[in-house]
Amino acid sequence: MLENLPDDMTVDVGTVRTRYWTVGDEGPPLVLIHGIGASVESWAETVRPLAKTHRVYALDLVGFGQSDKPDAPYTLSFLAQFVADFMEGQDIGRASIIGHSLGGGVALKLALEHAEKVDKLVLVSSAGLGREGHIFFKLGSLPLVGEVLTRPNRERTAQFLEEMFYDPEMVTDELVDLNYDLMSRPGAQEAYLAALRSIATVFGARKTVIRSIVDNLDEVTAPTLVVWGEQDAMLPVSHAHVAAEAIPDARLHIFERCGHCAPMERAEAFNALVSEFLNGEWTTEEEDDG
């Protein structure tokens, strides 16, 4: 799963030392945005297949992975501006964007606040579309409780990862070690909690955050593909329909026997689906993968 990875590259985005991958020499640019607590490795199964037709960029968001972790607000708008600044630094005027989980919320903010930078949009189990979510995120928003829950611990990491996938076989020792290492890096826990608490409370996602996105979905001008796992335990599949019904030019695909991480759990089918969408070969308006 984590073999034959692209070479790590680094660039300063403002004052933030940022790790990223870039794969593919031809085609339009495509930027991949990972979820909370994650890193470019989330796209290990994605970057090379999509690089057949695009120049693909995957970056560690500020605060995550191997990028710097400054004391910062870590709101969706802050993270979207960071992606916009990364694109400017790479001389990317406009790109298609794929965002997963928290990265989906960031992608939506990018599409709403920097619409000129977004060509096509792919939302994968995206944050920002409803208040419901896993109990871990609600409890993690609480003072002290969040510090305990997110303290680096291999056993707890494995248990949480098992809830992110439909197939428990996806949770390998290698994946557990990666996520444990990511959360063990200096400043990682603080950045994770800052991002989580900017979005969530013990009652669920903040109403102001959800309203700022959901009330404006009809302003998303980019053609959009919404992808979800039917068995997503982190963010319910009902959120997929919120986006698909409100975004003017949206398509929906729901993977059966799939949890929160379709790019990993259903990699081959996910890559084929996204390639068809990005390359203008989409043939159906809505599709369930049985």
Coordinates of C-alpha atoms in Angstrom, one line a residue:
M1 CA 0.0 0.0 0.0
L2 CA 2.8 2.4 0.8
E3 CA 5.4 1.1 -1.7
N4 CA 6.9 2.9 -4.7
L5 CA 6.0 6.3 -3.3
P6 CA 7.1 9.5 -5.1
D7 CA 10.1 11.4 -3.9
D8 CA 9.4 13.9 -1.2
M9 CA 9.9 17.5 -2.2
T10 CA 9.8 20.7 0.0
V11 CA 8.9 24.3 -0.7
D12 CA 8.3 27.3 1.5
V13 CA 4.7 28.4 1.4
G14 CA 5.1 31.8 3.1
T15 CA 7.1 30.8 6.2
V16 CA 5.8 27.3 6.3
R17 CA 8.2 24.5 5.1
T18 CA 5.8 22.3 3.2
R19 CA 6.3 18.7 1.9
Y20 CA 4.7 17.7 -1.3
W21 CA 4.7 15.2 -4.2
T22 CA 4.5 15.9 -7.8
V23 CA 3.9 13.2 -10.5
G24 CA 3.3 13.5 -14.2
D25 CA 4.9 15.7 -16.9
E26 CA 1.9 16.5 -19.0
G27 CA -1.7 17.4 -18.8
P28 CA -3.6 19.9 -16.6
P29 CA -2.7 20.3 -12.9
L30 CA -4.5 18.4 -10.2
V31 CA -4.1 19.1 -6.5
L32 CA -4.9 16.5 -3.8
I33 CA -5.8 17.6 -0.3
H34 CA -5.8 15.0 2.6
G35 CA -7.9 14.8 5.7
I36 CA -7.3 15.7 9.3
G37 CA -4.3 14.0 10.9
A38 CA -3.3 12.6 7.5
S39 CA -0.6 13.3 4.9
V40 CA 0.4 12.8 1.3
E41 CA 0.5 9.1 1.9
S42 CA -3.3 9.1 1.8
W43 CA -2.9 9.4 -1.9
A44 CA -0.3 6.6 -2.3
E45 CA -2.7 4.6 -4.5
T46 CA -3.9 7.7 -6.4
V47 CA -1.1 9.8 -7.6
R48 CA 0.5 7.6 -10.3
P49 CA -2.8 6.4 -12.0
L50 CA -4.1 10.0 -12.2
A51 CA -0.7 11.3 -13.4
K52 CA -1.3 9.4 -16.7
T53 CA -3.4 12.4 -17.8
H54 CA -2.6 15.1 -15.3
R55 CA 0.3 16.7 -13.5
V56 CA -0.6 15.7 -10.0
Y57 CA 0.4 17.6 -6.8
A58 CA -0.2 16.2 -3.3
L59 CA 0.8 18.3 -0.3
D60 CA 1.0 18.0 3.4
L61 CA -1.3 20.7 4.7
V62 CA 0.2 23.2 7.1
G63 CA 0.1 21.5 10.6
F64 CA 0.0 18.0 9.2
G65 CA 2.4 15.3 7.9
Q66 CA 5.9 16.6 7.5
S67 CA 5.0 20.2 6.9
D68 CA 5.6 22.8 9.6
K69 CA 3.1 23.1 12.4
P70 CA 2.9 26.8 13.5
D71 CA 0.6 28.1 16.1
A72 CA -2.3 29.0 13.8
P73 CA -6.1 29.0 13.7
Y74 CA -6.4 26.0 11.3
T75 CA -9.9 27.0 10.1
L76 CA -11.1 25.7 6.8
S77 CA -10.6 29.2 5.3
F78 CA -7.1 29.4 6.7
L79 CA -6.3 26.0 5.1
A80 CA -7.9 26.9 1.8
Q81 CA -5.7 30.0 1.6
F82 CA -2.7 27.9 2.3
V83 CA -3.6 25.7 -0.6
A84 CA -4.1 28.7 -2.8
D85 CA -0.7 30.1 -1.8
F86 CA 0.9 26.7 -2.5
M87 CA -0.7 26.8 -6.0
E88 CA 0.6 30.3 -6.6
G89 CA 4.1 29.2 -5.5
Q90 CA 4.0 26.3 -8.0
D91 CA 2.7 28.7 -10.8
I92 CA -0.6 26.9 -10.9
G93 CA -3.2 29.4 -11.9
R94 CA -6.1 26.9 -12.0
A95 CA -6.4 23.2 -11.2
S96 CA -8.8 20.5 -10.5
I97 CA -9.0 19.7 -6.8
I98 CA -9.6 16.5 -4.9
G99 CA -10.3 16.8 -1.2
H100 CA -10.9 14.0 1.3
S101 CA -12.6 14.4 4.6
L102 CA -11.2 17.6 6.2
G103 CA -9.6 18.2 2.8
G104 CA -13.0 18.1 1.2
G105 CA -14.1 21.0 3.4
V106 CA -10.9 22.8 2.5
A107 CA -11.6 22.1 -1.2
L108 CA -15.2 23.5 -0.8
K109 CA -13.9 26.7 0.8
L110 CA -11.3 26.9 -2.1
A111 CA -14.2 26.6 -4.6
L112 CA -16.3 29.2 -2.8
E113 CA -13.6 31.7 -1.8
H114 CA -11.1 31.2 -4.7
A115 CA -13.4 30.0 -7.5
E116 CA -11.0 31.2 -10.2
K117 CA -8.5 28.6 -9.1
V118 CA -10.8 25.6 -9.3
D119 CA -11.5 23.8 -12.6
K120 CA -13.2 20.6 -11.5
L121 CA -13.9 19.4 -7.9
V122 CA -13.9 16.0 -6.4
L123 CA -15.3 15.6 -2.8
V124 CA -14.5 12.4 -1.1
S125 CA -16.4 11.8 2.2
S126 CA -16.1 15.6 2.7
A127 CA -16.4 17.5 5.9
G128 CA -18.6 20.6 6.0
L129 CA -21.8 19.2 4.8
G130 CA -23.7 18.3 8.0
R131 CA -23.4 18.3 11.8
E132 CA -23.3 14.6 12.3
G133 CA -20.0 12.8 12.8
H134 CA -18.1 10.2 14.7
I135 CA -18.2 10.5 18.5
F136 CA -14.4 10.7 18.5
F137 CA -14.6 14.2 16.9
K138 CA -17.2 15.4 19.3
L139 CA -15.3 14.2 22.4
G140 CA -12.0 15.4 20.9
S141 CA -13.3 19.0 20.8
L142 CA -13.5 19.0 24.6
P143 CA -10.7 20.5 26.7
L144 CA -8.5 17.9 28.3
V145 CA -10.5 15.1 26.9
G146 CA -9.2 15.8 23.4
E147 CA -5.7 15.9 24.7
V148 CA -6.1 12.5 26.2
L149 CA -7.8 11.0 23.1
T150 CA -5.3 12.3 20.7
R151 CA -2.2 11.5 22.7
P152 CA 0.0 9.2 20.5
N153 CA -0.8 5.6 21.2
R154 CA -0.4 2.7 18.8
E155 CA -3.3 0.6 20.1
R156 CA -5.7 3.5 20.0
T157 CA -4.5 4.5 16.5
A158 CA -5.2 0.9 15.3
Q159 CA -8.7 0.9 16.8
F160 CA -9.5 4.3 15.2
L161 CA -8.2 3.2 11.8
E162 CA -10.3 0.1 11.9
E163 CA -13.4 2.3 12.1
M164 CA -12.3 4.2 9.1
F165 CA -12.5 1.1 6.8
Y166 CA -15.2 -1.3 5.9
D167 CA -12.6 -4.1 5.5
P168 CA -10.4 -4.5 8.6
E169 CA -7.7 -6.1 6.5
M170 CA -6.9 -2.6 5.3
V171 CA -5.4 -1.7 8.7
T172 CA -1.9 -3.0 8.3
D173 CA 1.0 -2.6 10.8
E174 CA 2.6 -0.3 8.2
L175 CA -0.5 2.0 8.2
V176 CA -0.7 2.0 12.0
D177 CA 3.0 2.9 12.3
L178 CA 2.6 5.7 9.7
N179 CA -0.3 7.3 11.6
Y180 CA 1.3 6.9 15.0
D181 CA 4.4 8.5 13.6
L182 CA 2.5 11.4 12.2
M183 CA 0.7 12.2 15.5
S184 CA 4.0 11.8 17.4
R185 CA 5.7 14.6 15.5
P186 CA 6.3 17.9 17.5
G187 CA 3.3 20.1 17.2
A188 CA 1.1 17.5 15.5
Q189 CA -1.3 17.0 18.4
E190 CA -1.7 20.7 18.9
A191 CA -2.4 21.3 15.2
Y192 CA -4.9 18.4 15.0
L193 CA -6.8 19.7 18.0
A194 CA -6.8 23.3 16.7
A195 CA -8.2 22.1 13.3
L196 CA -10.8 19.8 15.0
R197 CA -12.0 22.5 17.5
S198 CA -12.3 25.1 14.7
I199 CA -14.9 22.8 13.1
A200 CA -16.5 20.7 15.9
T201 CA -18.0 20.9 19.3
V202 CA -19.3 18.2 21.6
F203 CA -22.7 18.6 19.9
G204 CA -21.3 18.0 16.4
A205 CA -19.9 20.2 13.7
R206 CA -20.2 23.9 14.4
K207 CA -23.4 25.4 12.9
T208 CA -21.6 28.5 11.6
V209 CA -19.1 26.3 9.7
I210 CA -21.8 24.1 8.2
R211 CA -24.0 27.1 7.3
S212 CA -21.1 28.9 5.6
I213 CA -20.7 26.0 3.3
V214 CA -24.2 24.4 2.9
D215 CA -26.0 27.7 2.4
N216 CA -23.6 28.5 -0.5
L217 CA -23.3 25.2 -2.3
D218 CA -25.4 26.7 -5.1
E219 CA -22.6 29.1 -5.8
V220 CA -20.0 26.4 -6.6
T221 CA -19.4 26.9 -10.2
A222 CA -17.0 23.9 -10.8
P223 CA -18.3 20.6 -12.1
T224 CA -18.2 18.4 -9.1
L225 CA -18.0 14.7 -8.4
V226 CA -19.2 13.6 -4.9
V227 CA -17.8 10.2 -3.8
W228 CA -18.7 8.4 -0.6
G229 CA -18.5 5.0 1.0
E230 CA -21.9 3.6 2.0
Q231 CA -20.5 2.3 5.2
D232 CA -18.6 5.5 6.2
A233 CA -18.6 5.6 10.0
M234 CA -16.8 8.9 10.2
L235 CA -19.2 11.1 8.2
P236 CA -22.6 9.7 7.2
V237 CA -23.4 9.0 3.5
S238 CA -26.5 11.3 3.9
H239 CA -24.0 14.2 3.6
A240 CA -23.1 13.1 0.1
H241 CA -26.7 13.8 -1.0
V242 CA -26.6 17.3 0.5
A243 CA -23.7 18.2 -1.8
A244 CA -25.0 16.4 -4.9
E245 CA -28.4 18.0 -4.6
A246 CA -27.3 21.5 -4.0
I247 CA -24.2 22.0 -6.2
P248 CA -25.5 23.0 -9.7
D249 CA -23.3 20.7 -11.8
A250 CA -22.8 17.7 -9.5
R251 CA -22.5 14.0 -10.0
L252 CA -22.7 11.3 -7.2
H253 CA -21.1 8.0 -6.8
I254 CA -21.5 5.8 -3.7
F255 CA -19.2 2.8 -3.2
E256 CA -20.8 -0.2 -1.5
R257 CA -18.6 -2.2 1.0
C258 CA -16.5 0.9 1.6
G259 CA -15.8 3.1 4.6
H260 CA -14.3 6.6 4.9
C261 CA -11.3 6.1 2.7
A262 CA -12.4 5.2 -0.8
P263 CA -9.1 6.2 -2.4
M264 CA -7.4 3.5 -0.4
E265 CA -10.1 0.9 0.1
R266 CA -11.5 1.0 -3.5
A267 CA -8.3 2.3 -5.1
E268 CA -8.7 0.8 -8.6
A269 CA -12.4 1.7 -9.0
F270 CA -11.9 5.1 -7.4
N271 CA -9.0 6.0 -9.8
A272 CA -11.0 4.8 -12.8
L273 CA -14.1 6.8 -11.7
V274 CA -12.1 10.0 -11.1
S275 CA -10.2 9.7 -14.3
E276 CA -13.5 9.4 -16.3
F277 CA -14.8 12.5 -14.5
L278 CA -11.7 14.6 -14.9
N279 CA -11.2 13.6 -18.6
G280 CA -14.8 14.3 -19.5
E281 CA -15.9 10.7 -20.0
W282 CA -18.6 10.5 -17.3
T283 CA -21.7 8.8 -18.7
T284 CA -24.2 8.5 -15.8
E285 CA -25.6 11.1 -13.5
E286 CA -25.7 8.9 -10.3
E287 CA -24.3 5.5 -9.7
D288 CA -24.1 3.1 -6.8
D289 CA -21.3 0.5 -6.9
G290 CA -22.8 -2.8 -5.9

